[in-house]
Short mmCIF file of C-alpha atoms in Angstrom, two decimals:
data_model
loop_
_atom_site.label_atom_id
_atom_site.label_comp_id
_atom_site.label_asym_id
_atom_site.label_seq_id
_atom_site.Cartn_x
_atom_site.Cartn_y
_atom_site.Cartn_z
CA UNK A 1 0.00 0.00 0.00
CA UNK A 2 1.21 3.40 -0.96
CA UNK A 3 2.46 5.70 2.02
CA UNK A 4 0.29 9.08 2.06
CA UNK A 5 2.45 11.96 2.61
CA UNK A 6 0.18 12.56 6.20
CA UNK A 7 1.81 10.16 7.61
CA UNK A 8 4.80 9.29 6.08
CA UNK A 9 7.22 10.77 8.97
CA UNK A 10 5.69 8.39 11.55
CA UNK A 11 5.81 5.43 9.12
CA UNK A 12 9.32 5.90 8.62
CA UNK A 13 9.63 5.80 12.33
CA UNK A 14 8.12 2.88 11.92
CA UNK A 15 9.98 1.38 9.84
CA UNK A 16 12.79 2.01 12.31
CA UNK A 17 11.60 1.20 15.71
CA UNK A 18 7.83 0.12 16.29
CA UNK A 19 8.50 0.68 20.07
CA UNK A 20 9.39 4.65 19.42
CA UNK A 21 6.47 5.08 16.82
CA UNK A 22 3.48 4.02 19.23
CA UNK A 23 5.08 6.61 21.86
CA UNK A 24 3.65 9.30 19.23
CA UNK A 25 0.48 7.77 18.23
CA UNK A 26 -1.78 9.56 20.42
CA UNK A 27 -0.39 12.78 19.46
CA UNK A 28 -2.10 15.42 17.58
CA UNK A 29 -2.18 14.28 13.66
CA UNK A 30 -1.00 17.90 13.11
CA UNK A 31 2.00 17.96 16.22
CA UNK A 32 2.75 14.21 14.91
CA UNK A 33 4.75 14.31 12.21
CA UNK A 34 6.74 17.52 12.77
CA UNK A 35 7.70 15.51 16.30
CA UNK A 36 8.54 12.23 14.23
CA UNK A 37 10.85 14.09 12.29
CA UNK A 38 12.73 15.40 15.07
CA UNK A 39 13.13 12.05 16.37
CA UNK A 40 14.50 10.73 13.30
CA UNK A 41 16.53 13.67 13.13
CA UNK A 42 18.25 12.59 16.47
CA UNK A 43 18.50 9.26 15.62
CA UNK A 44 20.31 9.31 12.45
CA UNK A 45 22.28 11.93 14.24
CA UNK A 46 23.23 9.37 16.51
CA UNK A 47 23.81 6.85 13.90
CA UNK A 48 26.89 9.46 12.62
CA UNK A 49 28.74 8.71 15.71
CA UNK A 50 28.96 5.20 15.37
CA UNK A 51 32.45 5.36 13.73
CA UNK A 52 35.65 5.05 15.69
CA UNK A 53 37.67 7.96 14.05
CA UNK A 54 36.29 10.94 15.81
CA UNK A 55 37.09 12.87 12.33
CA UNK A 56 34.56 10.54 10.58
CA UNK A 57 32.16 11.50 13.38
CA UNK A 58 32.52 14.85 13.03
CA UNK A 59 32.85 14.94 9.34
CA UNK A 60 28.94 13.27 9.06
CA UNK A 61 27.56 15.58 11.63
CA UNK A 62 29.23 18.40 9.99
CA UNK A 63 27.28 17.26 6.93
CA UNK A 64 23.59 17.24 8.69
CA UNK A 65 24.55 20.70 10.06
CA UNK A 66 26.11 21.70 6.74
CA UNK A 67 22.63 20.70 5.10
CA UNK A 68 20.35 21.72 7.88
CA UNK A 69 21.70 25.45 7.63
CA UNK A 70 21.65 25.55 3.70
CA UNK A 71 17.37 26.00 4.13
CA UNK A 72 16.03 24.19 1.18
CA UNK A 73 13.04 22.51 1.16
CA UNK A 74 13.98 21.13 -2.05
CA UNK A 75 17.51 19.05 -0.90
CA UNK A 76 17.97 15.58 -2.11
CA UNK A 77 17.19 13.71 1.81
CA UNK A 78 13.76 14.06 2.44
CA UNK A 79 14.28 14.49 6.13
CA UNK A 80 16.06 17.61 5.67
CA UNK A 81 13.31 18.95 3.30
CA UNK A 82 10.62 18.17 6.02
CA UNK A 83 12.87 20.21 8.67
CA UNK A 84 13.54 22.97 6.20
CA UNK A 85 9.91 23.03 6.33
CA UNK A 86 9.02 22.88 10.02
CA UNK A 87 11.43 26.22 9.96
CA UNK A 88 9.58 27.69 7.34
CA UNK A 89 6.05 26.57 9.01
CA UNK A 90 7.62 28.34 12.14
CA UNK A 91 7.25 25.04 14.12
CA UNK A 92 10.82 24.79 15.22
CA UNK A 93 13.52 28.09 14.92
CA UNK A 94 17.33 27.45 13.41
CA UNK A 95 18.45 28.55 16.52
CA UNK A 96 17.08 25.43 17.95
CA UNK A 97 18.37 22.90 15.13
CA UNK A 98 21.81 24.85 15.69
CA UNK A 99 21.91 23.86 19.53
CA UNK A 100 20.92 20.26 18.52
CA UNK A 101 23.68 19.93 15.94
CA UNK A 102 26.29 21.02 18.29
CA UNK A 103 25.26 19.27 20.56
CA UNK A 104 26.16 16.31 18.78
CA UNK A 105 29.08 17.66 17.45
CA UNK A 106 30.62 17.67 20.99
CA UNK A 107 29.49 14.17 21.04
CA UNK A 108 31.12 13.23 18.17
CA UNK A 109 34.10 15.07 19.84
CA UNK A 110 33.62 12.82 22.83
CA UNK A 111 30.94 10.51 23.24
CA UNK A 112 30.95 10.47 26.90
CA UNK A 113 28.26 13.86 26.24
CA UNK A 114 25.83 11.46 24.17
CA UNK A 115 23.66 11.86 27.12
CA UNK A 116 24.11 15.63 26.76
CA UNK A 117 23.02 14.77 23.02
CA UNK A 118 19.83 13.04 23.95
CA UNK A 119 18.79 15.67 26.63
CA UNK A 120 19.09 18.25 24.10
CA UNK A 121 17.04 16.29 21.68
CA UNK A 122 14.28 15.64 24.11
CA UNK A 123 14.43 19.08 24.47
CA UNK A 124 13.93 19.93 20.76
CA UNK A 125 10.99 17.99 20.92
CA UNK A 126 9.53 19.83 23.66
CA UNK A 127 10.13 23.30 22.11
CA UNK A 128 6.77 23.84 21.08
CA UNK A 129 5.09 23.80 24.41
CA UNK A 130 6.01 26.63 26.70
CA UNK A 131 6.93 26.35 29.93
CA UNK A 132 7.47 22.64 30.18
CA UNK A 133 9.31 21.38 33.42
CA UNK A 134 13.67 21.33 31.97
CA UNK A 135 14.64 19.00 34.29
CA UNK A 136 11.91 16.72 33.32
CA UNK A 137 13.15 16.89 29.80
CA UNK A 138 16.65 16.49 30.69
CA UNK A 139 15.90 13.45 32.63
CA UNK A 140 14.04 12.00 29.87
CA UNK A 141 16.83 12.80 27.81
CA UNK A 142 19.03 10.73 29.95
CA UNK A 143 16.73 7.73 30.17
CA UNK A 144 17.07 7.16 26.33
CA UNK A 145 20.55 7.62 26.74
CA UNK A 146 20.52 5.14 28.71
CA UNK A 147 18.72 2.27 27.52
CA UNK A 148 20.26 3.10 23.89
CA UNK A 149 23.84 1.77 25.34
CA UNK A 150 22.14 -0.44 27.52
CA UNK A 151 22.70 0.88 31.22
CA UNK A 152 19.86 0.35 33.93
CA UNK A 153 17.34 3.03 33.45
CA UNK A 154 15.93 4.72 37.01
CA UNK A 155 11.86 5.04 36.72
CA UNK A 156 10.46 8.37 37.26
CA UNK A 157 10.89 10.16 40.29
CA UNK A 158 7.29 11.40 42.12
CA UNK A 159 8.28 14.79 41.17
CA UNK A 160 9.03 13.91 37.74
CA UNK A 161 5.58 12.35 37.11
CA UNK A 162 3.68 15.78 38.57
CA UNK A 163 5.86 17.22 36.10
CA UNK A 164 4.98 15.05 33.25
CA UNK A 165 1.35 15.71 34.05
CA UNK A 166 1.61 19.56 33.18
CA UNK A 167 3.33 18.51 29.92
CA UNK A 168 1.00 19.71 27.72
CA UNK A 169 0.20 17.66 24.42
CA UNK A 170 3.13 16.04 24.76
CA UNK A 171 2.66 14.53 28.22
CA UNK A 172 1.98 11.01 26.76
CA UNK A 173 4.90 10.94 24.27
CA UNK A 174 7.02 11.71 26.84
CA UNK A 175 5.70 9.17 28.96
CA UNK A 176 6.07 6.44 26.17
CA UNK A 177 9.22 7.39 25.90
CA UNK A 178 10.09 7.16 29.38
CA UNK A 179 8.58 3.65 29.54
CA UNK A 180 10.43 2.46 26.57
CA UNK A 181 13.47 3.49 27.91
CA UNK A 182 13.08 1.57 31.18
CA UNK A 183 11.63 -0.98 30.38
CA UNK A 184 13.87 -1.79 27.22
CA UNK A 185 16.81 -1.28 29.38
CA UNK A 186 16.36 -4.84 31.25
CA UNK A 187 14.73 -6.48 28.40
CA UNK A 188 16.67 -9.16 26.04
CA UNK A 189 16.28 -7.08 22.81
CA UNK A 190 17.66 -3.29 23.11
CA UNK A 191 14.14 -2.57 21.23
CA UNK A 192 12.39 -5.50 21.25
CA UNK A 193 9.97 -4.08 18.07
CA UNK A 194 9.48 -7.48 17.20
CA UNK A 195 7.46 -8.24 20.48
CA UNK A 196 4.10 -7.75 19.89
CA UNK A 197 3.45 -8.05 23.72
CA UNK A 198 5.58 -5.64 24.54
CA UNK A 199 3.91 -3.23 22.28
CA UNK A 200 0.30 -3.84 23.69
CA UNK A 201 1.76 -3.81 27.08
CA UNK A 202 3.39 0.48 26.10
CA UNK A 203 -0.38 1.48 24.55
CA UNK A 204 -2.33 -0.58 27.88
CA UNK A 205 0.79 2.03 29.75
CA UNK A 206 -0.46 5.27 27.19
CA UNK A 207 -4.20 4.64 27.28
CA UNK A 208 -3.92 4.47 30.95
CA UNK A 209 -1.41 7.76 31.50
#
């Protein structure tokens, strides 16, 4: 069947981790896929560091920035066309994109700041709502971290969850998130995508939130 171009961004997510797509599904159709591409944004930002030589790290996220900064909606990647558009929609601001991309620059530099990486990221996400709690995104941030190199992942603190009630429209994608990240920490698979119980058990988790 023929991908729509509505919802394209979260079937590419999709495509790349079922777990991470059903953290956005009960967002806004609208907020949906200008958050999906953020997240793929982060991930294939984190896929640039995977080399060894920290010049071949830097060299690819040099390249995202390089693109990211050029402004076409008409480049050759279609992810950078979609965020070229989110800029032009007014969605997200350069300014922002610039903090992610160094942000992963000085991971690339040293990858002991990847969690530094993913808070920022989170936190790209979260632009759009004001006045969300920082140090709820920055632990978020961390939990991904986290589970991504496979380190236990602490829950939620009490305060954290008060916080992630005053979240906004984003209060159950952060959530999903959360629980992915914890719960995929002490699981067998990294992402176990392939697990459809797993899956049921993060929308029971969303439904209920």
């Amino acid at each position: 069947m023929a991908r729509t171009a509505a919802s394209s961004q979260w079937q590419l997510l999709r495509d790349v981790s079922r777990s991470y797509a059903h953290c956005f599904i009960f967002v806004s159709p609208a907020m949906r896929e200008a958050l999906c591409t953020l997240f793929l944004l982060a991930l294939e930002l984190e896929k640039a560091l995977i080399s060894e030589e920290m010049m071949i790290r830097l060299i690819r996220i040099q390249w995202w920035d390089d693109a990211l900064s050029a402004g076409s909606t008409q480049h050759t990647h279609p992810l950078i066309r979609h965020i070229n558009g989110l800029i032009e929609q007014g969605t997200i601001t350069a300014e922002t994109l610039d903090a992610l991309c160094e942000s992963w620059r000085t991971a690339a530099e040293d990858r002991d700041n990847l969690a530094t990486a993913w808070q920022t990221s989170i936190a790209c996400l979260a632009s759009p709502i004001l006045d969300i709690d920082n140090a709820l995104v920055q632990t978020i941030g961390t939990q991904i971290y986290q589970s991504r190199i496979r380190q236990p992942v602490t829950a939620l603190t009490p305060d954290d969850r008060h916080a992630l009630k005053h979240s906004g429209e984003i209060k159950l994608l952060l959530s999903g998130l959360s629980y992915v990240a914890v719960r995929t920490s002490t699981h067998d698979n990294a992402h176990p995508d392939d697990d459809p119980l797993f899956i049921f058990r993060l929308c029971w988790h969303l439904m209920r939130s």
